[in-house]
mmCIF file with all atom_site columns, C-alpha atoms in Angstrom:
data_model
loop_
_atom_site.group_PDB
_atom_site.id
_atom_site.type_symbol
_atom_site.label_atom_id
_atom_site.label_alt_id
_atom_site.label_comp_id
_atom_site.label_asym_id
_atom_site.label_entity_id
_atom_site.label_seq_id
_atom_site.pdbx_PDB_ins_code
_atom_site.Cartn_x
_atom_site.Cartn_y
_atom_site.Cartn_z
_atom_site.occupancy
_atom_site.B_iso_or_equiv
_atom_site.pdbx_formal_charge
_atom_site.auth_seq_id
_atom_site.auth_comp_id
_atom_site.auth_asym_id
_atom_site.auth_atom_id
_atom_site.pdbx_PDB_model_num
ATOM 1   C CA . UNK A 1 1   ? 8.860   24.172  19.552  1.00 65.00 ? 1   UNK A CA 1
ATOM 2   C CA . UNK A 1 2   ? 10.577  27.058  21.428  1.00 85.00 ? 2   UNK A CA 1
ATOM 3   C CA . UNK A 1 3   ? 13.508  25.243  22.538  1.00 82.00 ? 3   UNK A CA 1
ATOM 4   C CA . UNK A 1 4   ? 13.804  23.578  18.690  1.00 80.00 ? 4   UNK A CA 1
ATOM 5   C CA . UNK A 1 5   ? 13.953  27.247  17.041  1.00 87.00 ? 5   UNK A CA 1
ATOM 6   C CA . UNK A 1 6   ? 16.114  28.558  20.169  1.00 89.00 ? 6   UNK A CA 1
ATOM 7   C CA . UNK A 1 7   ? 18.839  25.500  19.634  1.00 90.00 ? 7   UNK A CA 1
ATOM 8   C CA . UNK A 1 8   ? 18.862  26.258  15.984  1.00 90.00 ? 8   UNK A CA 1
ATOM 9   C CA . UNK A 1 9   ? 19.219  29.933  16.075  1.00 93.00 ? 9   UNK A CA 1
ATOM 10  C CA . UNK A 1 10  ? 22.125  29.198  18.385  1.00 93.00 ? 10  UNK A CA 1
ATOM 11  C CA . UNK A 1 11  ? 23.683  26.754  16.677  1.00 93.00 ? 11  UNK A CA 1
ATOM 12  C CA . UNK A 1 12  ? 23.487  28.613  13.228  1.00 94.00 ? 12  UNK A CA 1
ATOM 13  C CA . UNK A 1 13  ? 25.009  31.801  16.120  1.00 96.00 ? 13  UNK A CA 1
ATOM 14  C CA . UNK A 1 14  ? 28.257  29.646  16.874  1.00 96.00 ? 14  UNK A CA 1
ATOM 15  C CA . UNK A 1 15  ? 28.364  27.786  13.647  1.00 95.00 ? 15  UNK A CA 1
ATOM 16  C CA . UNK A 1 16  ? 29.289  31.686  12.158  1.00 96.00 ? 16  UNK A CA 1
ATOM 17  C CA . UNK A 1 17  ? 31.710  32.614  14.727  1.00 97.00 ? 17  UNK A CA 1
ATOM 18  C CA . UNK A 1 18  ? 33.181  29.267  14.293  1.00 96.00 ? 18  UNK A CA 1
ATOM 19  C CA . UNK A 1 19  ? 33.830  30.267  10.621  1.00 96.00 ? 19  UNK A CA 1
ATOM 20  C CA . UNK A 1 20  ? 34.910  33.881  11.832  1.00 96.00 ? 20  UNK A CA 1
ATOM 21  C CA . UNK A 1 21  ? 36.993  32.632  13.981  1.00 95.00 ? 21  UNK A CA 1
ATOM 22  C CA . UNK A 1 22  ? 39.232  30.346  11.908  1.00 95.00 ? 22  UNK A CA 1
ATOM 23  C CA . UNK A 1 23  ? 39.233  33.318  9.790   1.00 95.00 ? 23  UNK A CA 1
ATOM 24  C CA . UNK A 1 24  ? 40.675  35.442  12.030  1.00 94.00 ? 24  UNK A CA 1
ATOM 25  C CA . UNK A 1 25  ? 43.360  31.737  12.493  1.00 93.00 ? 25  UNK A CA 1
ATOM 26  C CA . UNK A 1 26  ? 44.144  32.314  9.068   1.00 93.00 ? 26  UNK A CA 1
ATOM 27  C CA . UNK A 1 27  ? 45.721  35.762  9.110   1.00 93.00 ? 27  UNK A CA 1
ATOM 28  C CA . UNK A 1 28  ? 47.321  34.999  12.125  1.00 91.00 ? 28  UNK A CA 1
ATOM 29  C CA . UNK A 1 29  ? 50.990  34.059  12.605  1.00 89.00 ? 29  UNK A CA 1
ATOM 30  C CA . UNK A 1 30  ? 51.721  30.066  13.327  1.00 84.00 ? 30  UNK A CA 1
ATOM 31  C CA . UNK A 1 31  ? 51.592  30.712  17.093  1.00 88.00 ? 31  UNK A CA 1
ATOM 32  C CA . UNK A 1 32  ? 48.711  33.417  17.940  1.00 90.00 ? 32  UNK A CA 1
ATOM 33  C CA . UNK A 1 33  ? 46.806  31.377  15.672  1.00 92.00 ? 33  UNK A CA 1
ATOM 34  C CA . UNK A 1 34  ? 46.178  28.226  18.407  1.00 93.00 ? 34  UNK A CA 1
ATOM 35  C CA . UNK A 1 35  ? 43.811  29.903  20.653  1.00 94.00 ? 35  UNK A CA 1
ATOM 36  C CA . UNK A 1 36  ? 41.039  31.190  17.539  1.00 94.00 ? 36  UNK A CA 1
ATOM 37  C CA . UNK A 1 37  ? 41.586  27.323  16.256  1.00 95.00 ? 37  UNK A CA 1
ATOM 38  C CA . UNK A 1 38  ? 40.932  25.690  18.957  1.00 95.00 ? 38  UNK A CA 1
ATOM 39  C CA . UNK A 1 39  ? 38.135  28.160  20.001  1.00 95.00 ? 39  UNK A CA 1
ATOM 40  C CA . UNK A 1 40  ? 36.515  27.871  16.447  1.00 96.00 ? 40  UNK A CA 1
ATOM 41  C CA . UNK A 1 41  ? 37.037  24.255  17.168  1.00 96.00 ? 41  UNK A CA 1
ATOM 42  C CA . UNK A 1 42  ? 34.750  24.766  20.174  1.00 96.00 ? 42  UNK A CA 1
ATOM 43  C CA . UNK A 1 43  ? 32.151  26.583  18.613  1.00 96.00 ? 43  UNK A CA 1
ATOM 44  C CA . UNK A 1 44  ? 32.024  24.003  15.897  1.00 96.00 ? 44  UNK A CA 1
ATOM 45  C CA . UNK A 1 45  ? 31.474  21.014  18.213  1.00 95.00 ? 45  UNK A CA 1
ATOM 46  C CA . UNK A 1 46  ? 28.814  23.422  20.114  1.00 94.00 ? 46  UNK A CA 1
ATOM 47  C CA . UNK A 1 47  ? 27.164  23.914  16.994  1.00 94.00 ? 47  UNK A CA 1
ATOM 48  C CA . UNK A 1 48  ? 26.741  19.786  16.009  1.00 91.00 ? 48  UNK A CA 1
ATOM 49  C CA . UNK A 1 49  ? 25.931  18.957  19.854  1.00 92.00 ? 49  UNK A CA 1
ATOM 50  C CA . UNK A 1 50  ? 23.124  21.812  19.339  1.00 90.00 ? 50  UNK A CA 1
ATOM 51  C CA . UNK A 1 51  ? 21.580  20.276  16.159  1.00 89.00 ? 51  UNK A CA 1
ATOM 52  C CA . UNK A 1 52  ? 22.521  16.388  16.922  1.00 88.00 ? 52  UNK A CA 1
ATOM 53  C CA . UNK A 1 53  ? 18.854  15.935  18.685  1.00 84.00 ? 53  UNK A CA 1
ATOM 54  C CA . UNK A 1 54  ? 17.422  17.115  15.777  1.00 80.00 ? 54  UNK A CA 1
ATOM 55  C CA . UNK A 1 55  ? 19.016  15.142  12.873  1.00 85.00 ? 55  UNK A CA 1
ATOM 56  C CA . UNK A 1 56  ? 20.994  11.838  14.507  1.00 85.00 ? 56  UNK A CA 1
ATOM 57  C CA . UNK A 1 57  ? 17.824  10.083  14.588  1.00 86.00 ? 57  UNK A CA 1
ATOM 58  C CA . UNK A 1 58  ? 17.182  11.071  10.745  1.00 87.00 ? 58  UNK A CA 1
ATOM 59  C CA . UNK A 1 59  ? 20.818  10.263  9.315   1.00 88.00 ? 59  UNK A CA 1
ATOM 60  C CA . UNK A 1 60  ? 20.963  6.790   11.630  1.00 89.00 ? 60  UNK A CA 1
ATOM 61  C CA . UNK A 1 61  ? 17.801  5.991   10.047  1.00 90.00 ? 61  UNK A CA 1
ATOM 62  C CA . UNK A 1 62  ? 18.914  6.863   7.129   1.00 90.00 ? 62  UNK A CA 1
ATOM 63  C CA . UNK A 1 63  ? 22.596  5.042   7.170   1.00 91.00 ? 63  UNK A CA 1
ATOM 64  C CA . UNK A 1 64  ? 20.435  1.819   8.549   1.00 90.00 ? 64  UNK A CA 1
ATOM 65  C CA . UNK A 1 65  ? 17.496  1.264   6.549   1.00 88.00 ? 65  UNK A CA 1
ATOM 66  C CA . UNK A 1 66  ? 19.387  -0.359  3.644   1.00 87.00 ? 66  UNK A CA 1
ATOM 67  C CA . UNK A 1 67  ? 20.842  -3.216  6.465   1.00 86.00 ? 67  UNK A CA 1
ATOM 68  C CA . UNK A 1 68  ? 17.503  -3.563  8.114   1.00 86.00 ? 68  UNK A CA 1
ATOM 69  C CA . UNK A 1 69  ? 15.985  -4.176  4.967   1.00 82.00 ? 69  UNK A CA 1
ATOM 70  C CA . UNK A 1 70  ? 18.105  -7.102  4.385   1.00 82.00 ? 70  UNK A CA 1
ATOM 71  C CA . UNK A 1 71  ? 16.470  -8.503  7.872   1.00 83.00 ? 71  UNK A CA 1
ATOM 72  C CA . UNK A 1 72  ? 12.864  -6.984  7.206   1.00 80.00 ? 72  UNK A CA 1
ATOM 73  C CA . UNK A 1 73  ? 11.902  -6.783  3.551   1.00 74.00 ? 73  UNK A CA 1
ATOM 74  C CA . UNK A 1 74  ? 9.315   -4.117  2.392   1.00 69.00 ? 74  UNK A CA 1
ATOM 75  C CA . UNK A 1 75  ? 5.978   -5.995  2.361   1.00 65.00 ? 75  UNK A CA 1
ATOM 76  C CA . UNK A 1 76  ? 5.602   -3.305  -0.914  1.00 68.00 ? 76  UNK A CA 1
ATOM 77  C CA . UNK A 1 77  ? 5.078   -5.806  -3.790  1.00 67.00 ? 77  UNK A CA 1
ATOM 78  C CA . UNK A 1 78  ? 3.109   -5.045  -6.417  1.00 76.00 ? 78  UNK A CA 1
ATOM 79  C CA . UNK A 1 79  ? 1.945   -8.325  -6.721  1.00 79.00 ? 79  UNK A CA 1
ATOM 80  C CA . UNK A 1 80  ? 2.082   -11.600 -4.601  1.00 80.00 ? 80  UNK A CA 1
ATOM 81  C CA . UNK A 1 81  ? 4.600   -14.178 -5.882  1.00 84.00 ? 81  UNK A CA 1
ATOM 82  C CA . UNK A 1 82  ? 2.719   -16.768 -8.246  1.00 88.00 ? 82  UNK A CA 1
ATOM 83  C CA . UNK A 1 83  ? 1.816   -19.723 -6.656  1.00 90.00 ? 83  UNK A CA 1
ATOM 84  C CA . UNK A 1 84  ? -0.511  -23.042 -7.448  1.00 91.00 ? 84  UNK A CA 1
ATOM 85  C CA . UNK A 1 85  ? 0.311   -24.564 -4.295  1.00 92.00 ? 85  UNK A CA 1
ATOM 86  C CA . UNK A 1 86  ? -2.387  -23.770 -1.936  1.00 91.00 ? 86  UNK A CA 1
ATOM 87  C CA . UNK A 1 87  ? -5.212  -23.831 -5.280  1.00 91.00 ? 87  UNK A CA 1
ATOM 88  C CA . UNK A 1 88  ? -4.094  -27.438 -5.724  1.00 92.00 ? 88  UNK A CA 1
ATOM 89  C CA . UNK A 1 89  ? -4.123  -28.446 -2.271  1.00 92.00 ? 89  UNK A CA 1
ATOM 90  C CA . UNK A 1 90  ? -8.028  -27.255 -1.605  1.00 91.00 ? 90  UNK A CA 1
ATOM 91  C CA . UNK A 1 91  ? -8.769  -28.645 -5.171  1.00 88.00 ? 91  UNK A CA 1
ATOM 92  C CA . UNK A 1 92  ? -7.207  -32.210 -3.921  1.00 90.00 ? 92  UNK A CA 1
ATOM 93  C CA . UNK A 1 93  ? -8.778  -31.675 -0.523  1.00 90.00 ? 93  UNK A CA 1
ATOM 94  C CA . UNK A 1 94  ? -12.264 -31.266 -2.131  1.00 85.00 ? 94  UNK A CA 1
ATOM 95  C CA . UNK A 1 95  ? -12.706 -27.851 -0.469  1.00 89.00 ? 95  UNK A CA 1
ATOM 96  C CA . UNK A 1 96  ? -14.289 -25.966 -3.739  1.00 87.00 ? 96  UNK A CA 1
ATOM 97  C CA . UNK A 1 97  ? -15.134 -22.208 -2.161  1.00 90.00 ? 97  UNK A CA 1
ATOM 98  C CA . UNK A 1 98  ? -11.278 -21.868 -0.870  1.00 92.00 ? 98  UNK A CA 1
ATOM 99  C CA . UNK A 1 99  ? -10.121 -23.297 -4.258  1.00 91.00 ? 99  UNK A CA 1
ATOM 100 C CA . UNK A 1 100 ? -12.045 -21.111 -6.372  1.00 90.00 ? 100 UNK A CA 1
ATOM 101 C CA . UNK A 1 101 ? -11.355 -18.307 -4.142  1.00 92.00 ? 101 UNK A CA 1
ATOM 102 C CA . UNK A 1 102 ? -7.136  -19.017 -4.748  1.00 93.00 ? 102 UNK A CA 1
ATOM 103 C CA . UNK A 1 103 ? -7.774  -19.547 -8.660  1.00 91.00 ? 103 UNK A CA 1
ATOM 104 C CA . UNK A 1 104 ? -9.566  -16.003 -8.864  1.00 91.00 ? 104 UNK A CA 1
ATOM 105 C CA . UNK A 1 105 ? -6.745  -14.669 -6.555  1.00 92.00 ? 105 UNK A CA 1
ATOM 106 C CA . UNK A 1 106 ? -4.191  -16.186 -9.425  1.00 92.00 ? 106 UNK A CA 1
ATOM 107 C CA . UNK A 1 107 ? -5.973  -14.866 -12.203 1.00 89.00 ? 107 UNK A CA 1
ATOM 108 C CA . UNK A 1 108 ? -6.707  -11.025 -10.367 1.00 91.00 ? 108 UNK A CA 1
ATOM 109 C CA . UNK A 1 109 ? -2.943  -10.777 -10.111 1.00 90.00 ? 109 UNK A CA 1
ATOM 110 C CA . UNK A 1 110 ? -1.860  -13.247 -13.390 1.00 90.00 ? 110 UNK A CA 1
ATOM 111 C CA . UNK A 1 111 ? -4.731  -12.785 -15.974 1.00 85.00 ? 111 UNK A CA 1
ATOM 112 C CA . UNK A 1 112 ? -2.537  -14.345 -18.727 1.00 85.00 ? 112 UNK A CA 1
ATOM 113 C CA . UNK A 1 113 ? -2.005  -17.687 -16.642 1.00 87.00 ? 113 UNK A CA 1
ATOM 114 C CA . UNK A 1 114 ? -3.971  -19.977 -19.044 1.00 86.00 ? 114 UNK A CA 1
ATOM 115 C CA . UNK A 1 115 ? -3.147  -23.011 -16.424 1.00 90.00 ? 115 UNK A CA 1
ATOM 116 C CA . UNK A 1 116 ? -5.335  -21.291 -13.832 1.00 90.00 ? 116 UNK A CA 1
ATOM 117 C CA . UNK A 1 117 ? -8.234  -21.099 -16.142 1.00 88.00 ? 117 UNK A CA 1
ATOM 118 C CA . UNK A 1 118 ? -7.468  -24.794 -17.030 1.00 90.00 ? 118 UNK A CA 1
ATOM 119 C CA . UNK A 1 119 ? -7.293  -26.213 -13.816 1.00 91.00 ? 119 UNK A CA 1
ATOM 120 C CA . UNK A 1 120 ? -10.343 -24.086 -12.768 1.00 89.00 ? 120 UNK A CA 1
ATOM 121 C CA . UNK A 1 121 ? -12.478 -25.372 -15.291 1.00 90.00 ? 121 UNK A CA 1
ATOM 122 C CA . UNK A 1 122 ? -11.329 -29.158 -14.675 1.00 91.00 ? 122 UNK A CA 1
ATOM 123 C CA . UNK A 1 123 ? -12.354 -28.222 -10.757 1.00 89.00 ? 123 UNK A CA 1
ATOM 124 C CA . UNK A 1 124 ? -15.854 -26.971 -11.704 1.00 88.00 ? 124 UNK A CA 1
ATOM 125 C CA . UNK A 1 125 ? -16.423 -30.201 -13.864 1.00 90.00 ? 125 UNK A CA 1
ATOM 126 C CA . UNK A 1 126 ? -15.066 -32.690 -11.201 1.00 88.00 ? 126 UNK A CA 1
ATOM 127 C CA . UNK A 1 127 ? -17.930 -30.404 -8.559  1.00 87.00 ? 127 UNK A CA 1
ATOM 128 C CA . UNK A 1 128 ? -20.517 -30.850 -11.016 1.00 87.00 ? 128 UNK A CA 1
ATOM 129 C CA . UNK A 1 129 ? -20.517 -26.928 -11.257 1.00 85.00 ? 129 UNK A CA 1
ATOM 130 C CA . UNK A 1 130 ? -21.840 -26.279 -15.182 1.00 88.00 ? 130 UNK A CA 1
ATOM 131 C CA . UNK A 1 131 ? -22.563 -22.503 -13.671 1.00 89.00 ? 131 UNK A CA 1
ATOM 132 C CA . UNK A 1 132 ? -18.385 -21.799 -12.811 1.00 86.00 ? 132 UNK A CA 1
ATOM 133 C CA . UNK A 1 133 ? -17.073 -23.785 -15.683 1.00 88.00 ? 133 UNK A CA 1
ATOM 134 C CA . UNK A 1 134 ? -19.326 -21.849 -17.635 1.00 90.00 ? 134 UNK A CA 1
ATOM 135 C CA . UNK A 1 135 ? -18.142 -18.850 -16.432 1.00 89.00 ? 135 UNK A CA 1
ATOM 136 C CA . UNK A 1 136 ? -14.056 -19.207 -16.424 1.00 86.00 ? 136 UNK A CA 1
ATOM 137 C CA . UNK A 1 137 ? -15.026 -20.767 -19.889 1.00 89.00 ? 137 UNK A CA 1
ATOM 138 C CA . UNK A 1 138 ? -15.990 -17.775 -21.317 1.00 89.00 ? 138 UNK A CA 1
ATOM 139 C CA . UNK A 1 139 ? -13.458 -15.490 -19.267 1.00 86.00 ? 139 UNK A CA 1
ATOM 140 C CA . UNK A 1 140 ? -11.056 -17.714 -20.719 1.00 86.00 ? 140 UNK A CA 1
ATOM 141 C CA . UNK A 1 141 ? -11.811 -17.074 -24.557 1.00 87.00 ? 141 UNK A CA 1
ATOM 142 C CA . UNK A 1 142 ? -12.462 -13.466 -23.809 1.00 86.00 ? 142 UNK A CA 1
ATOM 143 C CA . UNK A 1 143 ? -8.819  -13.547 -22.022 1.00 83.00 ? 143 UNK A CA 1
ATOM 144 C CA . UNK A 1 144 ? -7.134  -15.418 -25.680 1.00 84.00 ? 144 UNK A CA 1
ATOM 145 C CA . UNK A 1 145 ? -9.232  -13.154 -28.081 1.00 83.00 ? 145 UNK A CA 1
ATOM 146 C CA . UNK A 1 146 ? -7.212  -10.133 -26.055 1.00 82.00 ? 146 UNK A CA 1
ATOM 147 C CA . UNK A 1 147 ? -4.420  -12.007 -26.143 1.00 76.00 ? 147 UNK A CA 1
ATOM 148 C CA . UNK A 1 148 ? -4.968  -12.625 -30.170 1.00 75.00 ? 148 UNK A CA 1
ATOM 149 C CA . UNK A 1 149 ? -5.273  -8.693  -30.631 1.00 74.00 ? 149 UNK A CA 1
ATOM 150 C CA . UNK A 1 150 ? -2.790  -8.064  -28.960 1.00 70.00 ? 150 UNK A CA 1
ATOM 151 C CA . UNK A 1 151 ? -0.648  -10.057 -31.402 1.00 67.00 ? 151 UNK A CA 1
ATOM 152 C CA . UNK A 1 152 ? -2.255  -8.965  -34.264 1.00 68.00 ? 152 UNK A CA 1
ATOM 153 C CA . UNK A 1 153 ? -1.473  -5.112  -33.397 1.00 72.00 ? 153 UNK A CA 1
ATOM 154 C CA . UNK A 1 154 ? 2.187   -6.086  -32.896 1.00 66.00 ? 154 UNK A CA 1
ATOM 155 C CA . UNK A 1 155 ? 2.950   -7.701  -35.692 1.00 65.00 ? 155 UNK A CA 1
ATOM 156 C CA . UNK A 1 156 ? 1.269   -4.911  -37.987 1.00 57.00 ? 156 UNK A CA 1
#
């Protein structure tokens, strides 16, 4: 931490006689103005060599995340992409629990998919299950009645 405030201390040191420097340039005539140019030069490269370790890392990170994430997506979605496919396979496969378990997945992220509750209640029935298509039965009314007041408060 020493040698982090020590670099920056210097660098900020030789960043300002950098800028004193060309300063002094300025005044000068065309030809006793090379050596305080090239020195603030100097300085100035002194002073980005002393603060590179610190920030390269952060701006090349920076300048590359938009191109990496054209490689490597964020896995940040809010919700999974909606999909029947594995639901339909289980529920043609006969394998209830994992069917039922990607229907409630559907309807956690998609509670206004009416085919899930459909094709839910058409799995319970072809099980046997009066107990689940009881249940997605009534979730599904209580799901339109919300939908129906919804549409009632819009159009007034």
């Amino acid at each position: 931490m020493h040698l982090l405030t020590a670099r920056r201390i210097l660098a900020c040191i030789a960043l300002l006689a950098s800028v004193w420097l060309m300063i002094v340039a300025l005044r000068s005539s065309w030809l006793a103005a090379a050596f305080p140019v090239i020195g603030s030069l100097l300085l100035f490269v002194a002073s980005v060599m002393l603060t590179a370790p610190d920030t390269a890392v952060k701006i090349a990170e920076w300048i590359a995340r938009p191109f990496a994430a054209l490689f490597y997506p964020d896995d940040e979605f809010e919700k999974p992409p909606l999909s029947y496919v594995l639901a339909r396979k289980y529920s043609q496969e006969r394998k209830v629990d994992a069917a039922v378990q990607e229907y409630e997945k559907i309807l956690f992220y998609y509670p206004e998919e009416r085919d899930a509750y459909l094709e839910l209640i058409e799995l319970a029935q072809r099980v046997g299950d009066e107990e689940l298509r009881e249940k997605y039965e009534e979730a599904m009314r209580e799901w339109e009645l919300k939908a129906d007041n919804v549409a009632n408060t819009e159009q007034v």
